[in-house]
Short mmCIF file of C-alpha atoms and ligand atoms in Angstrom, two decimals:
data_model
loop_
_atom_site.label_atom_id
_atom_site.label_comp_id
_atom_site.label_asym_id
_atom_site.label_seq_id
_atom_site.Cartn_x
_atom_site.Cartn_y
_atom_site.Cartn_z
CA UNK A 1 37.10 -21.07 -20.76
CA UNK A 2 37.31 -24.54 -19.70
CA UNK A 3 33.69 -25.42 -18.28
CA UNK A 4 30.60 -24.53 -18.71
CA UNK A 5 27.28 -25.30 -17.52
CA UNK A 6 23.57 -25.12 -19.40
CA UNK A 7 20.34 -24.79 -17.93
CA UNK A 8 16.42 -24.68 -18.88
CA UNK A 9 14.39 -22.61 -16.38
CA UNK A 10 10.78 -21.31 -16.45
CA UNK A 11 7.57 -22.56 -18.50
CA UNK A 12 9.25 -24.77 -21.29
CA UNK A 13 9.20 -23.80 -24.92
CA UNK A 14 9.30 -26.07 -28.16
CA UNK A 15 13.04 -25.27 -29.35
CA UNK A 16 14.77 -25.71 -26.01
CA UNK A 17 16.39 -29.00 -27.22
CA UNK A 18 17.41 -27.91 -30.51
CA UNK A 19 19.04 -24.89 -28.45
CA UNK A 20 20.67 -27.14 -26.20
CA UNK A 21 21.83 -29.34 -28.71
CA UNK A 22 23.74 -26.47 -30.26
CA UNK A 23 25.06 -25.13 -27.02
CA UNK A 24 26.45 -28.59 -26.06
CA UNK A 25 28.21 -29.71 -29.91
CA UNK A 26 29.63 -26.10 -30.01
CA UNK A 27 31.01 -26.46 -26.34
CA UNK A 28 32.77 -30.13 -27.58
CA UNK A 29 33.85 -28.48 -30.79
CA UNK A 30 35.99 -25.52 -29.04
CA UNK A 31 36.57 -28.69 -26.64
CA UNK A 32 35.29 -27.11 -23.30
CA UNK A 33 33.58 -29.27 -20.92
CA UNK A 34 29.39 -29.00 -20.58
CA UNK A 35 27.57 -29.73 -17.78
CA UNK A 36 23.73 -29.79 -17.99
CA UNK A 37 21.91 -29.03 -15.01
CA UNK A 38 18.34 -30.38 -14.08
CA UNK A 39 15.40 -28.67 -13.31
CA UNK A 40 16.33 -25.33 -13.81
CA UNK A 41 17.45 -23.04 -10.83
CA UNK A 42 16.37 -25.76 -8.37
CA UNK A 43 18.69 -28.50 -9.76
CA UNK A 44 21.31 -25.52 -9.29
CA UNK A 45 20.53 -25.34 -5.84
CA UNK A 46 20.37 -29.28 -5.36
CA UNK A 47 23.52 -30.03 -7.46
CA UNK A 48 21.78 -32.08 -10.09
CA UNK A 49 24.57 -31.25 -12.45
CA UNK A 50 25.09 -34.34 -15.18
CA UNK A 51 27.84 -34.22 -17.79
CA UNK A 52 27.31 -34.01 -21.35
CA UNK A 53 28.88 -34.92 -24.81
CA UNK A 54 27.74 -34.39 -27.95
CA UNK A 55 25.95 -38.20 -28.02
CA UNK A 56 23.80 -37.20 -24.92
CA UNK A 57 21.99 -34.49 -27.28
CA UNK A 58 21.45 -36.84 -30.49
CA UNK A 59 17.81 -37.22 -31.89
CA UNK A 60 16.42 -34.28 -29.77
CA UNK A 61 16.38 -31.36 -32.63
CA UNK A 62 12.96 -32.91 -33.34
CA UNK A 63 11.04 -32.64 -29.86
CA UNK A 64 9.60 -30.53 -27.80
CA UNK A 65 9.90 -30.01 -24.41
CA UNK A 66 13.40 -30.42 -22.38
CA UNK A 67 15.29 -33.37 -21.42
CA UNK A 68 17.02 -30.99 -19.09
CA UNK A 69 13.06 -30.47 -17.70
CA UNK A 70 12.87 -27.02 -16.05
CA UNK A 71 11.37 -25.57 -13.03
CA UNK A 72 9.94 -22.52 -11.42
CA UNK A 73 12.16 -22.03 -8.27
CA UNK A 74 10.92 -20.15 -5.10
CA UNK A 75 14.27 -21.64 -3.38
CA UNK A 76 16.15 -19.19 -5.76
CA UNK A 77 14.30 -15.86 -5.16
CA UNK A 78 15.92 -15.93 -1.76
CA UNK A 79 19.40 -15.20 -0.35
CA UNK A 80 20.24 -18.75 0.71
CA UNK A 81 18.73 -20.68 -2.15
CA UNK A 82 21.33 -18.89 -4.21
CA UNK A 83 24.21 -19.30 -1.71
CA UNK A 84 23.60 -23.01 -2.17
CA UNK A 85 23.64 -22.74 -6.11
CA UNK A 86 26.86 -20.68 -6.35
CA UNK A 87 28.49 -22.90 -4.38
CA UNK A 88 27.66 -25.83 -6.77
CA UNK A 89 28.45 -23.78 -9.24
CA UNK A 90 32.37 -23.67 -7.90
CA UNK A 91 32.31 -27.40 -6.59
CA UNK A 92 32.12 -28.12 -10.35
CA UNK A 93 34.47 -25.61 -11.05
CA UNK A 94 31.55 -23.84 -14.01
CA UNK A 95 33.28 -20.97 -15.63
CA UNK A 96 30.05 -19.37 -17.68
CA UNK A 97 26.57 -20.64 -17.59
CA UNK A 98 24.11 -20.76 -20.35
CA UNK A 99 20.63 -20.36 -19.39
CA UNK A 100 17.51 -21.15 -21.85
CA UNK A 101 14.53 -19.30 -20.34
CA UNK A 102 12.14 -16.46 -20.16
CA UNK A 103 12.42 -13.33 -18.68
CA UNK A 104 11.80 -14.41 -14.86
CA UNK A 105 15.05 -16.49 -15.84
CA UNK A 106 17.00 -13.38 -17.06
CA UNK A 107 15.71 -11.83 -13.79
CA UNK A 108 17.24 -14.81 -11.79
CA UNK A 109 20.26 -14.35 -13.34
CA UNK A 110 20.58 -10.91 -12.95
CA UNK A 111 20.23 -11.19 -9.49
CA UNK A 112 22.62 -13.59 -9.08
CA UNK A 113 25.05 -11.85 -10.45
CA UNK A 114 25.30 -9.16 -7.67
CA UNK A 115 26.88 -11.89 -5.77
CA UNK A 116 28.67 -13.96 -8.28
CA UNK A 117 31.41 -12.88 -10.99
CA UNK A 118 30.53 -16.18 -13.15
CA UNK A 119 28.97 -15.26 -16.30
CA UNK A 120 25.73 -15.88 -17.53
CA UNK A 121 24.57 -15.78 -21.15
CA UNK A 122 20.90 -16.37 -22.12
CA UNK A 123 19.05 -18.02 -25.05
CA UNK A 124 15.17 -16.59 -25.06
CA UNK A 125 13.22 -19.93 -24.25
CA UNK A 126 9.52 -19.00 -24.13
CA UNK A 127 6.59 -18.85 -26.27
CA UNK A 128 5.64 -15.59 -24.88
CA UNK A 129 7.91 -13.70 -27.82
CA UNK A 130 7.86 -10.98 -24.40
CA UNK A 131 11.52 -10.37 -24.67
CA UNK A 132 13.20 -7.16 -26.18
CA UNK A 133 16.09 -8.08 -28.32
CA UNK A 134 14.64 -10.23 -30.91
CA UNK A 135 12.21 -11.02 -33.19
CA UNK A 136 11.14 -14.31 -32.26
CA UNK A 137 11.81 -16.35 -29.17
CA UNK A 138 12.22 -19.52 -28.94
CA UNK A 139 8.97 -21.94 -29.54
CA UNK A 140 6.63 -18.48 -30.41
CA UNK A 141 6.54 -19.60 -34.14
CA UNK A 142 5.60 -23.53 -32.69
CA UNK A 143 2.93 -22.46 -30.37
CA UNK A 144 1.22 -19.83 -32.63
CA UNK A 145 1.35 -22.89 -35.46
CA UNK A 146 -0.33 -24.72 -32.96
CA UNK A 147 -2.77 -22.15 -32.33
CA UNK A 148 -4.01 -21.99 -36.01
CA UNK A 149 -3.84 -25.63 -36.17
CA UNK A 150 -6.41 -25.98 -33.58
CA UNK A 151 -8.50 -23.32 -34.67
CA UNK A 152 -8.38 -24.03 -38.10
CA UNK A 153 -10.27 -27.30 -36.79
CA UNK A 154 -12.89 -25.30 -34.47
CA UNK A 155 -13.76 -23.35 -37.22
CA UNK A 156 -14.62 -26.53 -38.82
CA UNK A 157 -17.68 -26.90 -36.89
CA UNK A 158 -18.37 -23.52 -36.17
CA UNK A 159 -19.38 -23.19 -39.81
CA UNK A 160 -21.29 -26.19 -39.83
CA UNK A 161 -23.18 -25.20 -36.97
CA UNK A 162 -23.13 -21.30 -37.61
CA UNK A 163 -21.51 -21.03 -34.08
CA UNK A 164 -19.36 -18.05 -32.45
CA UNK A 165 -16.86 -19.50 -31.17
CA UNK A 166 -14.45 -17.48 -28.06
CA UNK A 167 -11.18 -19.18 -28.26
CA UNK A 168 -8.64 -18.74 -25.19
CA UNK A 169 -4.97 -19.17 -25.51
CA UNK A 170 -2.06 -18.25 -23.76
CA UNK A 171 -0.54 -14.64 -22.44
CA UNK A 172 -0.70 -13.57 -19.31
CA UNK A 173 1.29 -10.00 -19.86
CA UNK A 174 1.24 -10.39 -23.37
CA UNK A 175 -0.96 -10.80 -26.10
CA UNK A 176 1.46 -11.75 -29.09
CA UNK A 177 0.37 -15.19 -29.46
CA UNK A 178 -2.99 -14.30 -29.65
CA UNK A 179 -2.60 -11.09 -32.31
CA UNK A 180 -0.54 -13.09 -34.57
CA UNK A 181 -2.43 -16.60 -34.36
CA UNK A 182 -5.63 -14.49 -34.51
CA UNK A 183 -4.32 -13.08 -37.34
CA UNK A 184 -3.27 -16.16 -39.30
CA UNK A 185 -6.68 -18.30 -38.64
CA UNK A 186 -9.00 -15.01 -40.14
CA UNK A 187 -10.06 -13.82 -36.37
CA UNK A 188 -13.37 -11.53 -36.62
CA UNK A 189 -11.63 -10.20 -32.89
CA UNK A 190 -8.62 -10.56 -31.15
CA UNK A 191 -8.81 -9.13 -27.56
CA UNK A 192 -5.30 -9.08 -25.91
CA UNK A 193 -4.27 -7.42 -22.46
CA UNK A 194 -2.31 -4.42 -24.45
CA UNK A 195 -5.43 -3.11 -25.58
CA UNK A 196 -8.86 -2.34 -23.51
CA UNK A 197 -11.50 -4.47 -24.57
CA UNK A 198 -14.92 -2.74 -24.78
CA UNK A 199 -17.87 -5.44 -24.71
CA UNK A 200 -20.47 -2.96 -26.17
CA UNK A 201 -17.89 -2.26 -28.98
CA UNK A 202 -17.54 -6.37 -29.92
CA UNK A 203 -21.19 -6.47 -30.04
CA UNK A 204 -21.08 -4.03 -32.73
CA UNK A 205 -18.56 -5.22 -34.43
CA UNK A 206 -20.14 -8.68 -34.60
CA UNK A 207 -23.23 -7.63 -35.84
CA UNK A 208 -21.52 -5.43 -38.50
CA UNK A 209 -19.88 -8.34 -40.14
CA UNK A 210 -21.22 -9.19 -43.06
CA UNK A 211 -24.92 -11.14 -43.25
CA UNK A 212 -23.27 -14.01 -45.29
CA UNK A 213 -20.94 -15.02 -42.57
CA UNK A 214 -21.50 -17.90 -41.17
CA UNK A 215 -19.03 -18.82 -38.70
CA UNK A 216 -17.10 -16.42 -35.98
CA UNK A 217 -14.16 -16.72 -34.50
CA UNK A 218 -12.85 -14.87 -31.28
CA UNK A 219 -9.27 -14.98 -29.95
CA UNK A 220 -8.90 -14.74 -26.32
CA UNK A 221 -5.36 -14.12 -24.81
CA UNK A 222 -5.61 -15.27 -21.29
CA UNK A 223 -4.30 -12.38 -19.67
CA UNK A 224 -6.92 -10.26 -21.66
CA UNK A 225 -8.49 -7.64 -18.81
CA UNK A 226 -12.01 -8.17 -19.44
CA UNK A 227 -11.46 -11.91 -17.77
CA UNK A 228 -10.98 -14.53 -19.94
CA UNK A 229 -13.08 -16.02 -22.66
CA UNK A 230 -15.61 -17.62 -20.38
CA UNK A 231 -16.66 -14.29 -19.17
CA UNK A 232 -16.35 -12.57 -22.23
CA UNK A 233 -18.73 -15.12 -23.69
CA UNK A 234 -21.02 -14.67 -21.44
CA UNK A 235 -21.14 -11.01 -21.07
CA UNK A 236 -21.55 -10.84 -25.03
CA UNK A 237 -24.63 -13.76 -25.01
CA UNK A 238 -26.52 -11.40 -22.61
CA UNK A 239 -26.30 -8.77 -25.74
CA UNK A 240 -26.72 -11.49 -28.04
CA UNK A 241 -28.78 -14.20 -27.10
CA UNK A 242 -29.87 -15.70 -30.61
CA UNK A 243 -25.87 -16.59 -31.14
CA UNK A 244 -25.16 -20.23 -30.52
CA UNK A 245 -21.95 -19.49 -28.31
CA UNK A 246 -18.94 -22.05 -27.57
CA UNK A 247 -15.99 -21.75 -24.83
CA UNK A 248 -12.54 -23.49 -25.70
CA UNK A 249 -9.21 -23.11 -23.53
CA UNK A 250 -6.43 -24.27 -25.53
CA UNK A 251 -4.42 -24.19 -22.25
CA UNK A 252 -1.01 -26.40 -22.75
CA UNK A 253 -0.85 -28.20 -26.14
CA UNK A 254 0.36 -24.73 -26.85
CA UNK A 255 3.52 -25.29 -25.23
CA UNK A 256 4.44 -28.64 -26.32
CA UNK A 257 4.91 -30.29 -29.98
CA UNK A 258 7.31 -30.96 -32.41
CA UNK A 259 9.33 -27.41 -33.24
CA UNK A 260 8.73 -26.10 -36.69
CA UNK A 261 11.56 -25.73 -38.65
CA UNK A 262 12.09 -21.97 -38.12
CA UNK A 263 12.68 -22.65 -34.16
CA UNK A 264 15.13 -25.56 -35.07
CA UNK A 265 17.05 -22.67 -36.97
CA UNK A 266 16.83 -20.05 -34.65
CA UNK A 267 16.85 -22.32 -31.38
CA UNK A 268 20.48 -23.82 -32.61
CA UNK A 269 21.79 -20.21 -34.05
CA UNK A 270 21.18 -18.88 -30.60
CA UNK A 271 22.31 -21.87 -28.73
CA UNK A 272 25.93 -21.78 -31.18
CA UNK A 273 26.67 -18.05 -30.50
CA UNK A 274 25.76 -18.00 -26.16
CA UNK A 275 28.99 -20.62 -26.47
CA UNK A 276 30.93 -18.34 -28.37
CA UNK A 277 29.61 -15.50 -26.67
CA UNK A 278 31.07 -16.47 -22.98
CA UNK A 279 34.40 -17.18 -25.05
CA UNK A 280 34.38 -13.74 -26.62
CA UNK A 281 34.23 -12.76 -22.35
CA UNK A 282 30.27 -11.46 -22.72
CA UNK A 283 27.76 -11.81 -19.43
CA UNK A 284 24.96 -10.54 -18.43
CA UNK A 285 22.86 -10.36 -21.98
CA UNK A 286 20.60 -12.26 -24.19
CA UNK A 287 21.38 -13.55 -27.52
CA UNK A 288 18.78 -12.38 -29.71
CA UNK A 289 18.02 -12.25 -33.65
CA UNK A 290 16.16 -9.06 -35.24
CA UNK A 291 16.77 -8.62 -38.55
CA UNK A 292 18.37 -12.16 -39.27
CA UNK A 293 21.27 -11.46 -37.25
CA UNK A 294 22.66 -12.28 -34.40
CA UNK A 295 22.57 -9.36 -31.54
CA UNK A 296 22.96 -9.12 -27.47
CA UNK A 297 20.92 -7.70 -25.46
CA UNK A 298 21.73 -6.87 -21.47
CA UNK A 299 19.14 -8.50 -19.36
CA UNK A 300 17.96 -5.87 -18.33
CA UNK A 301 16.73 -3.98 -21.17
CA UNK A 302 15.65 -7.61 -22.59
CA UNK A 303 13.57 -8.31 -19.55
CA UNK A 304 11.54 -5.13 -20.63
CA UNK A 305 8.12 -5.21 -21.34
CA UNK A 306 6.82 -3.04 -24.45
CA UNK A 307 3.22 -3.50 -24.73
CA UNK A 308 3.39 -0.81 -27.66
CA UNK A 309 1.61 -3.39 -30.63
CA UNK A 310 1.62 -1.66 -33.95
CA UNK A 311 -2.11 -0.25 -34.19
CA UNK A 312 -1.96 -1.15 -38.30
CA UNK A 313 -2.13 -5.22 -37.46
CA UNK A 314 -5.35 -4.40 -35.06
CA UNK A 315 -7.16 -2.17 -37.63
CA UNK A 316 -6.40 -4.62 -40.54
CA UNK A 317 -7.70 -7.69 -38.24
CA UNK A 318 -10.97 -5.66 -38.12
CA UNK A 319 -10.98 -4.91 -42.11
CA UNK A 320 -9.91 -8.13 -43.03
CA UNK A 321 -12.31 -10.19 -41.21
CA UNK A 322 -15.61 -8.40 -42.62
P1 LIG B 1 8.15 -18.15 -19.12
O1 LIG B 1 8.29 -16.89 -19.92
O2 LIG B 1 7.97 -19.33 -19.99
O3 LIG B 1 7.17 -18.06 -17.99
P2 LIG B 1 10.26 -17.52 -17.28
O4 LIG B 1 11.73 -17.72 -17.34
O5 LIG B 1 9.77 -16.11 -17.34
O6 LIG B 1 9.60 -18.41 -18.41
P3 LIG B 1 9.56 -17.67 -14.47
O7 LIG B 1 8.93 -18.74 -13.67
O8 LIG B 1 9.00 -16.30 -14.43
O9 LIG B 1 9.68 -18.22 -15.96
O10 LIG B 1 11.10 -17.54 -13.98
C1 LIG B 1 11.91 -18.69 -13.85
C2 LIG B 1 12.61 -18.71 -12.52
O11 LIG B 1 13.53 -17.60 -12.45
C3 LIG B 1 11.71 -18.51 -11.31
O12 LIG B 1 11.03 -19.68 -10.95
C4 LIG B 1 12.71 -18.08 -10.27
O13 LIG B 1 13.40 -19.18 -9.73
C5 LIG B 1 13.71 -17.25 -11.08
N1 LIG B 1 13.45 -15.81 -10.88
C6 LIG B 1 12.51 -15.05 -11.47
N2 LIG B 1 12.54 -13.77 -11.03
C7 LIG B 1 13.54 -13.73 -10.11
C8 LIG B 1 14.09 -12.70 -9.26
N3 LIG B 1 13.64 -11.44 -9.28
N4 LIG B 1 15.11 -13.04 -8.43
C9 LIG B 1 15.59 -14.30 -8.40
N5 LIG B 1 15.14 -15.30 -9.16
C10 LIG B 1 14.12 -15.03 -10.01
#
């Protein structure tokens, strides 16, 4: 393999630089050429291909975001769109891509590869941690620090002003984030689309806490079916009126930040074995880590949804938070 190309795609993740950096200095090292491409699948499709050495990823470990950017590409969920990117692809004479992304991304490049015999390898970019095929994507650990960081703070005031507080943060399919966040900041509830939320049962479980607390904390993943936090609060007020209620979206500080140290590791183990895996002649599959090692996963099973959460973290959140 003489060429390769690297990509970010989708919502961007805290991690995708330290990834990068590692797929770029282990290209140079086995002395194949990189080729970053901008703005995900649409700088594929508008040949915004730049060439990179192992200077043009220095002092990026540290931040979040990606100095690739990334994109979410209607051009490339059609026919033409990814006519036009496989020919770029071959103009610049790309022999295996690399592409750091979610599981719309793994979709993409399944798709693409029903017309195209270049192969693609994938690092798990997202903070969703919605992937099959490893523990912990890339940026999950960041954003849920982020999470308990801000909460920690909102509970601040809630106990000074004996307030229950609904907190919303992201997960549209999935409520990981909020389960494991919840978890870490002392959550009386966590309501999370896996799992049907039952207003009448909250109530309950709110008033059963125990007399001393003073403070009450709810965690809202966005894609939770009851509607999001602003109509859960309300729905619980009318059952509770004497509780001073509060609203906060966390929306995108979620996604961006510095990325804690355990994303720098995984982010640049992942990032050093997609290189070696298009050398070792793998496509198709996502590089993963369960168990601290490295494994591949097709995209197809990784793109997989299991909304299965293990029922023991749920019934301790409610134990734990009397
Ligand atoms: P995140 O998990 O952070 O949202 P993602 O990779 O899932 O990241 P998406 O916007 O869902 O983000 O997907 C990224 C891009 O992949 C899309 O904008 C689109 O260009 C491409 N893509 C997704 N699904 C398909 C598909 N079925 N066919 C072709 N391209 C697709």
């Amino acid at each position: 393999m003489k060429k390769i190309a690297v990509l970010t795609s989708g919502g961007d993740s805290p991690g995708m630089n330290a990834c990068l950096r590692a797929v770029v200095r282990t290209a140079v090292y086995h002395k194949i050429e990189v080729m970053g491409i901008m703005h995900g699948y649409n700088g594929m499709i508008k040949d915004e291909f730049i060439k990179m050495d192992a200077k043009s990823v220095a002092s990026i470990i540290n931040r979040g975001g990606t100095i690739l950017k990334t994109a979410r590409s209607t051009e490339f969920m059609t026919t033409e769109g990814r006519d036009k990117a496989l020919t770029n692809l071959k103009k610049h004479g790309i022999e295996g891509v690399v592409i750091i992304g979610g599981d719309g991304s793994f979709k993409g490049a399944l798709e693409f590869s029903t017309m195209c015999d270049i192969p693609f390898v994938g690092c798990p970019g997202t903070i969703d941690n919605d992937l099959q095929g490893t523990d912990f994507t890339i940026g999950y650990d960041t954003a849920i620090n982020t999470v308990v960081e801000a909460v920690d703070k909102i509970r601040d005031t809630a106990e000074s002003h004996d307030r229950l507080f609904f907190v919303e943060v992201m997960g549209r399919d999935a409520g990981l984030i909020a389960l494991r966040a919840g978890i870490g900041v002392g959550a009386e509830s966590i309501l999370i689309p896996e799992t049907k939320t039952d207003i009448d049962d909250l109530v309950v479980r709110l008033k059963n806490k125990r007399k001393s607390k003073t403070s009450k904390i709810i965690i809202v993943a966005e894609g939770d079916e009851a509607g999001g936090a602003f109509k859960i609060a309300q729905e619980v007020k009318k059952q509770l009126p004497e509780y001073d209620t509060r609203v906060t979206i966390l929306g995108h500080i979620q996604r961006g930040g510095n990325p804690s140290a355990m994303d720098r590791v995984n982010s640049s183990r992942m990032g050093f074995a997609a290189v070696e895996a298009l050398m070792q002649g793998k496509k198709n599959c996502m590089v993963g880590i369960i168990n601290k090692k490295i494994e591949y996963t097709p995209f197809e099973n990784a793109v997989k949804h299991n909304p299965e959460l293990d029922p023991d973290l749920m019934r301790m959140v409610n134990i734990l938070s009397m």
